[in-house]
CSV table of C-alpha atoms in Angstrom, one decimal:
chain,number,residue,atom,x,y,z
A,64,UNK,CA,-8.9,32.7,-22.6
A,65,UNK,CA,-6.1,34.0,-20.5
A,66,UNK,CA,-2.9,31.9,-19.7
A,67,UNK,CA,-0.9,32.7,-16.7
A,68,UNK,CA,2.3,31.3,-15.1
A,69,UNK,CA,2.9,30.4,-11.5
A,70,UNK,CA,6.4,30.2,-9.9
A,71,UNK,CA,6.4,28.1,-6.9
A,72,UNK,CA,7.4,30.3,-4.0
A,73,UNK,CA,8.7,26.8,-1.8
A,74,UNK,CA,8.6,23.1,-2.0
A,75,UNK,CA,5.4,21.5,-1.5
A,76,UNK,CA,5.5,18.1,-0.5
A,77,UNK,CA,2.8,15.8,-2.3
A,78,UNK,CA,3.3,12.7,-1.7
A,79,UNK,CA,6.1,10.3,-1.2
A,80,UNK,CA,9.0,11.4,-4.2
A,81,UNK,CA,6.9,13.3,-5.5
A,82,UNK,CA,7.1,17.2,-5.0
A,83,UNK,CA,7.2,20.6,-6.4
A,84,UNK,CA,10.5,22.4,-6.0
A,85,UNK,CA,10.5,25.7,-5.0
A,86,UNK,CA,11.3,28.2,-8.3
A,87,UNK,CA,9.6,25.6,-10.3
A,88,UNK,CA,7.0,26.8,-13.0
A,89,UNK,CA,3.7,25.7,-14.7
A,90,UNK,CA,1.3,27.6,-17.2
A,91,UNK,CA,-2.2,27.3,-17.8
A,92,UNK,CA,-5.4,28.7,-19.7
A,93,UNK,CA,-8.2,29.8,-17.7
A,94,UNK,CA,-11.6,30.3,-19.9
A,95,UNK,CA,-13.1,32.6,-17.3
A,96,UNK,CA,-13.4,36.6,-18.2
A,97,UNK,CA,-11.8,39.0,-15.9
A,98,UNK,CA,-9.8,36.6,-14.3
A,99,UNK,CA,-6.5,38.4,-12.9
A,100,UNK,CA,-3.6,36.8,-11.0
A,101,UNK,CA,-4.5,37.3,-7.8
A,102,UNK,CA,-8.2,35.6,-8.6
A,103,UNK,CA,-7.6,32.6,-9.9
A,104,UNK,CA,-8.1,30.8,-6.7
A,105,UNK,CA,-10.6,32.6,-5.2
A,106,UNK,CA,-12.7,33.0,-8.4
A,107,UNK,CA,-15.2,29.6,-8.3
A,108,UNK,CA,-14.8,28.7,-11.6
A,109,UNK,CA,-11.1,29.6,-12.7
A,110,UNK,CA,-10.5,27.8,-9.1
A,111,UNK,CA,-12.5,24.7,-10.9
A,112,UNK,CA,-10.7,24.7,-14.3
A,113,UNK,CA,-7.5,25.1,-12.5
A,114,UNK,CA,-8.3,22.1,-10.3
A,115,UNK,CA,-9.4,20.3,-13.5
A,116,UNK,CA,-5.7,21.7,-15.0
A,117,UNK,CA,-3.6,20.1,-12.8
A,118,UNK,CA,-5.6,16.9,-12.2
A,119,UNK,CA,-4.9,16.0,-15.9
A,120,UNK,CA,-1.2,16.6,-15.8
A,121,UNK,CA,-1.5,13.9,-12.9
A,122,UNK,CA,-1.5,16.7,-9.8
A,123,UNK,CA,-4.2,15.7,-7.2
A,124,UNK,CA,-5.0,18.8,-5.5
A,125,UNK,CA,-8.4,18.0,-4.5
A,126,UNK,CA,-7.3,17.1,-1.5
A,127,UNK,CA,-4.5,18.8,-1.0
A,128,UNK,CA,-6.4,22.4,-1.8
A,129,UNK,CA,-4.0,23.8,0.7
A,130,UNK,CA,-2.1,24.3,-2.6
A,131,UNK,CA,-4.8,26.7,-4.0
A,132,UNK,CA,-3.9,29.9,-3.0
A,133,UNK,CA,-1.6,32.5,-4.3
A,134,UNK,CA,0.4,32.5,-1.1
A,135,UNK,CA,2.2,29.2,-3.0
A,136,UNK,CA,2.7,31.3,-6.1
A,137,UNK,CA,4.0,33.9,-8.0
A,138,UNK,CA,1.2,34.3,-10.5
A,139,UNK,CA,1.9,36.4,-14.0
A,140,UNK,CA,-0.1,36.8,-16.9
A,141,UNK,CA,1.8,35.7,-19.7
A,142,UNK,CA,1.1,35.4,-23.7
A,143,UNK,CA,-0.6,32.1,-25.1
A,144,UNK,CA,1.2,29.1,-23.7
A,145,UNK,CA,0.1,26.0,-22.3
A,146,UNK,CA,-0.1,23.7,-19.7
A,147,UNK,CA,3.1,21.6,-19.1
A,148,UNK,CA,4.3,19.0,-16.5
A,149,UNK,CA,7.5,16.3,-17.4
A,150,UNK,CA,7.9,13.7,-15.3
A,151,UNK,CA,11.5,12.6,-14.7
A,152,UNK,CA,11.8,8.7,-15.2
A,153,UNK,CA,14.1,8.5,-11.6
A,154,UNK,CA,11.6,10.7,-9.7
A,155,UNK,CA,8.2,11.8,-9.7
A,156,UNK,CA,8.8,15.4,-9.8
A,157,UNK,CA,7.8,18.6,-11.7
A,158,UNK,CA,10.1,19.8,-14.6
A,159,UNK,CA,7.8,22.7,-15.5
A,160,UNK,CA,9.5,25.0,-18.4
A,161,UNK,CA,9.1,28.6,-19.0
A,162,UNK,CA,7.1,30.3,-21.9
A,163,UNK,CA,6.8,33.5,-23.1
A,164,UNK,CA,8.9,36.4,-22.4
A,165,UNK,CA,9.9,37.5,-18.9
A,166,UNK,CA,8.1,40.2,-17.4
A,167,UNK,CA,9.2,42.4,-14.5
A,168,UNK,CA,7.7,41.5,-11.5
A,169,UNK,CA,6.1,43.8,-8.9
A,170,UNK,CA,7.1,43.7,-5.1
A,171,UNK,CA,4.2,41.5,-3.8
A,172,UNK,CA,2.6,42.8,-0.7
A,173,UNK,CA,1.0,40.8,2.0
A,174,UNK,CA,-2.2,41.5,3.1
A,175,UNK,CA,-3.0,41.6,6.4
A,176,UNK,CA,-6.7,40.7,6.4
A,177,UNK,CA,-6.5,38.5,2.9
A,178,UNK,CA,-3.6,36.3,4.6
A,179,UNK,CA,-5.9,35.9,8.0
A,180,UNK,CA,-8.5,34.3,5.6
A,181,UNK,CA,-6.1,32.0,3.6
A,182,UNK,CA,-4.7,30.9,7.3
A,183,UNK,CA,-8.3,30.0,8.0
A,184,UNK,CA,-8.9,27.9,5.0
A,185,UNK,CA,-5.6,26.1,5.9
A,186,UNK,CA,-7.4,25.1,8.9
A,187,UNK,CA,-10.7,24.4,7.6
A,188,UNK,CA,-9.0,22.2,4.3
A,189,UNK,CA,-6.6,20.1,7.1
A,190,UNK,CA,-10.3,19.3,9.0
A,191,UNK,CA,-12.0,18.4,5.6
A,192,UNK,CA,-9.1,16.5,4.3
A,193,UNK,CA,-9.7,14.2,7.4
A,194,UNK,CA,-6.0,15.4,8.4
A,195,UNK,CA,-6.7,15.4,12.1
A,196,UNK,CA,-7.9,11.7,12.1
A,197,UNK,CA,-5.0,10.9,10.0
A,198,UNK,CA,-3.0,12.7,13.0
A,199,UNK,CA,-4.5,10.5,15.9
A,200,UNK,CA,-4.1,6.9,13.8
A,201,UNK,CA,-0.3,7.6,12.7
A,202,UNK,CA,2.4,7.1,14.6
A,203,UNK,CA,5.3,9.7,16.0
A,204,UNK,CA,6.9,10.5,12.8
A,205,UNK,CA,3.8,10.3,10.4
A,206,UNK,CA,2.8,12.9,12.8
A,207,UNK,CA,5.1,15.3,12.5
A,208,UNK,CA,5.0,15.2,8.8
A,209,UNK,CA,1.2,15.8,8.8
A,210,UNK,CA,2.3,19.0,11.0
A,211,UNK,CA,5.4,20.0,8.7
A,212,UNK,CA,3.0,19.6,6.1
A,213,UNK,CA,0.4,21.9,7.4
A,214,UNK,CA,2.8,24.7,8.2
A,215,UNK,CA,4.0,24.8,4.7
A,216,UNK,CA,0.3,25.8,3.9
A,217,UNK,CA,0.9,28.5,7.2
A,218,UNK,CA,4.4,29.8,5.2
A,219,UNK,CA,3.0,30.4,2.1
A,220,UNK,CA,-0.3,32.2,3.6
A,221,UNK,CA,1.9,34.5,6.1
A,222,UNK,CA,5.1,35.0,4.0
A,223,UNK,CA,7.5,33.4,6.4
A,224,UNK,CA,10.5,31.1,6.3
A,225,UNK,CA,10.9,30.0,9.4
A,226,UNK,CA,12.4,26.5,10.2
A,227,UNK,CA,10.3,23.8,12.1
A,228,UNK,CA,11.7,21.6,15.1
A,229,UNK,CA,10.5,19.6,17.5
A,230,UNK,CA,12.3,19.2,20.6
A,231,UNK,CA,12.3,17.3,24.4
A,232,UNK,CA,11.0,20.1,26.9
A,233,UNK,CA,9.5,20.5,30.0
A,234,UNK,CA,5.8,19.6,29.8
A,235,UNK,CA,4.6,23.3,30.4
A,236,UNK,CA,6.9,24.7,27.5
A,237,UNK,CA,4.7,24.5,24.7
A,238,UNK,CA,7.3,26.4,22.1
A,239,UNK,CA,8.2,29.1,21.1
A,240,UNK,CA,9.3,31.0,17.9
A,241,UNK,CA,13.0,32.1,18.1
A,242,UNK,CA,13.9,35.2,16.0
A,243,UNK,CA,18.0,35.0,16.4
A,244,UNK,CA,17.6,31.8,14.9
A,245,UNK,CA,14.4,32.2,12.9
A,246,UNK,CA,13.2,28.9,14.2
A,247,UNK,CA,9.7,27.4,16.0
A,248,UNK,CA,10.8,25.0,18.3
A,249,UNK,CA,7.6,22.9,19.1
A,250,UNK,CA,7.6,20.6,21.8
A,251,UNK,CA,8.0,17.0,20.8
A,252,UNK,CA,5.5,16.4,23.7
A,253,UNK,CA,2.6,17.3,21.5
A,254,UNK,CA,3.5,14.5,19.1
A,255,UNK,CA,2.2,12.0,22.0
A,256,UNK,CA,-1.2,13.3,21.9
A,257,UNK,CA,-3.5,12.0,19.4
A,258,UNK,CA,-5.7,15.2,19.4
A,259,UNK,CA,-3.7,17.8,17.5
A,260,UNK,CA,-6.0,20.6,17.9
A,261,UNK,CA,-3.7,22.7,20.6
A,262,UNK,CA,-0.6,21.5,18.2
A,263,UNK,CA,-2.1,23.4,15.3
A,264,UNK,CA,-3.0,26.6,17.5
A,265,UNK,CA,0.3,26.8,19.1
A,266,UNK,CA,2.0,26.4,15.1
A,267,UNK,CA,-0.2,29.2,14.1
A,268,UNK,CA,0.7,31.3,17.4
A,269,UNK,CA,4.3,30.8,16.9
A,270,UNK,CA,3.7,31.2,12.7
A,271,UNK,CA,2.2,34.9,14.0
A,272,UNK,CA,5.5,35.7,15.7
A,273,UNK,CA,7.6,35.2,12.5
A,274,UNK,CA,5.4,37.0,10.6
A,275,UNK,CA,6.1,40.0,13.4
A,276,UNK,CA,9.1,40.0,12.8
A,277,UNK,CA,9.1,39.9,9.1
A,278,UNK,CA,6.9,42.9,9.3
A,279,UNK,CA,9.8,44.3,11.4
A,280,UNK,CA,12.6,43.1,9.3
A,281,UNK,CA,10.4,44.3,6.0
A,282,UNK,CA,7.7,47.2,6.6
A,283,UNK,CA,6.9,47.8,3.1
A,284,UNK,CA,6.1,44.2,2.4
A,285,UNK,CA,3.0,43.9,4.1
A,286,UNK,CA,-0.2,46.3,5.1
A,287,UNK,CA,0.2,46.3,9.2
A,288,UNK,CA,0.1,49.9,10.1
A,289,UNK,CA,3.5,51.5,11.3
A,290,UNK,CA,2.5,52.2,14.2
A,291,UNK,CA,1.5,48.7,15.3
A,292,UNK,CA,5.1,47.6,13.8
A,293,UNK,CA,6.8,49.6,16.2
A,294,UNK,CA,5.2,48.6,18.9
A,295,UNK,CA,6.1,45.0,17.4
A,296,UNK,CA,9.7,45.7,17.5
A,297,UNK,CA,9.8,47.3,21.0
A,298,UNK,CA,8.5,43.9,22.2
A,299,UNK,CA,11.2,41.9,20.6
A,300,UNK,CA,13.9,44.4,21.5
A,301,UNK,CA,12.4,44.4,25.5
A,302,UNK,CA,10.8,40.9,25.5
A,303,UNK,CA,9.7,39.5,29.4
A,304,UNK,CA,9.4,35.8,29.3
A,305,UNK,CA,6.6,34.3,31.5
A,306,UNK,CA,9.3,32.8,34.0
A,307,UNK,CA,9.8,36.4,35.3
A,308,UNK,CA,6.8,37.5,34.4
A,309,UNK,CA,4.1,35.5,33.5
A,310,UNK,CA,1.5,38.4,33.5
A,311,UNK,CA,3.5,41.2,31.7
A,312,UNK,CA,4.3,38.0,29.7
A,313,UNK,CA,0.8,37.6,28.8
A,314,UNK,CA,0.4,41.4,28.4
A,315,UNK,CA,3.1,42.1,25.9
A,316,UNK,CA,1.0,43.3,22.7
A,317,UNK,CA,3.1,40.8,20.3
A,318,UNK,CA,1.6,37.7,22.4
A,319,UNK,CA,-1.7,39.3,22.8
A,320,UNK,CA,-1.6,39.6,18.8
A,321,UNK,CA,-0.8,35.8,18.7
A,322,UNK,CA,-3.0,34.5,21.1
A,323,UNK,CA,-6.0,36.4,19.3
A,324,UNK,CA,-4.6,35.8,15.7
A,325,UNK,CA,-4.1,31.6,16.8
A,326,UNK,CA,-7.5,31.6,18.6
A,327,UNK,CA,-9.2,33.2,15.9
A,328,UNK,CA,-7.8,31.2,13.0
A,329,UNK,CA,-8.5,28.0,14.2
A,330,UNK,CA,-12.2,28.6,15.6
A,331,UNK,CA,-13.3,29.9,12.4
A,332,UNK,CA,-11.5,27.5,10.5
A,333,UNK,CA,-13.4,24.9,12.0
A,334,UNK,CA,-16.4,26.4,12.5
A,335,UNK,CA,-16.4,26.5,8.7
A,336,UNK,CA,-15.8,22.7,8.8
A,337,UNK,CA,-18.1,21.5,11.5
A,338,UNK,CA,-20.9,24.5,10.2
């Protein structure tokens, strides 16, 4: 048996008053042999007794599996401890306490490729969870928190911390992701629409561009080659917007990296749903 103790890297919203608070921490014993920190999720069965873990300290994750993956977590291996959740009597929230002994903690490093395949499951898990049809019955507001909620599972994948508006704009301004600001400003427009498929593409599209600029801003935290960061920051630093240009626009490499990364995402994310 190995225990291990995760540090929530944000809030995650589950539920109304109910939430985990970002810094907040849990341990728990996984029977499974060889499991390591970064396998927990993606191991089957430590994935299952983890599941199991929190649904008996009251913490439905079945469907909210967005939660399950180490892009939420800092993940440790600790001495022998156990499980632990309090429950506040005014709110519904964790109070997780610490055991063990504090251990230093290495820089984590985001993976390119393994990030890619968490945004993916983000995608696939919203479709499964029956998100989308939530989406189309809700009204303007429940909508936007089935989006904020889905981009939480996009920060914790990609790294990123960018806020998330939505604001009036012309019809043909979809968004955009504004790095003096650090901010995606969606257009409220897409609120209206009870398909939220293009929503969720243009979210992931602008997600990319923060996580551009974070490989910018922080080169040694993730695994994109050098010389595709510079060409990165070059684009930001000489950036043509599509009302001067809207075919050197289309050309920069930064949007050609988003449209593919968005496109990509979501097609395989839900051809893993609808397979």
């Amino acid at each position: 048996m190995a225990t291990f103790e995760l540090t929530a890297r944000h809030q995650m919203y589950l539920g109304p008053g109910n939430q985990i608070n970002k810094g907040e921490r849990l341990t728990m014993n996984i029977h499974t042999m060889g499991v390591q920190p970064y396998s927990i999720f993606s191991n089957p069965e430590s994935r299952r007794q983890a599941i199991q873990q929190f649904s008996v300290n009251g913490i439905d994750v079945s469907s909210r599996q967005y939660l399950l993956n180490t892009g939420h977590w800092d993940i440790r291996r600790i001495p022998d401890a156990t499980f632990s959740k309090s429950v506040e009597s005014h709110a519904s929230q964790f109070d997780l306490r610490n055991h063990g002994l504090e251990m230093p903690r290495q820089k984590e490093i985001i993976d390119d490729v393994e990030m890619k395949k968490g945004c993916i499951e983000q995608v696939r898990n919203f479709y499964e969870n029956g998100n989308d049809l939530d989406f189309a019955d809700k009204g303007l507001e429940s909508r936007c928190d089935i989006v904020s909620n889905f981009y939480e599972g996009l920060k914790g994948e990609m790294g990123i911390d960018a806020e998330l508006v939505f604001e009036n704009k012309p019809p043909q301004n979809l968004g955009g992701y504004n790095p003096a600001t650090n901010r995606i400003e969606l257009n409220s427009k897409y609120l209206e629409n009870p398909d939220c498929e293009n929503l969720l593409n243009t979210l992931i599209h602008e997600s990319r561009h923060a996580f551009q600029k974070k490989c910018i801003e922080a080169p040694d935290s993730v695994t994109v080659k050098d010389n595709i960061i510079d060409v990165w920051k070059d684009n930001f630093n000489n950036y043509i917007s599509p009302e001067f240009d809207f075919e050197a626009y289309e050309n920069q490499e930064i949007e050609k990296d988003a449209n593919y990364y968005a496109d990509s995402v979501m097609r395989k994310g839900m051809d893993t749903y609808y397979a």
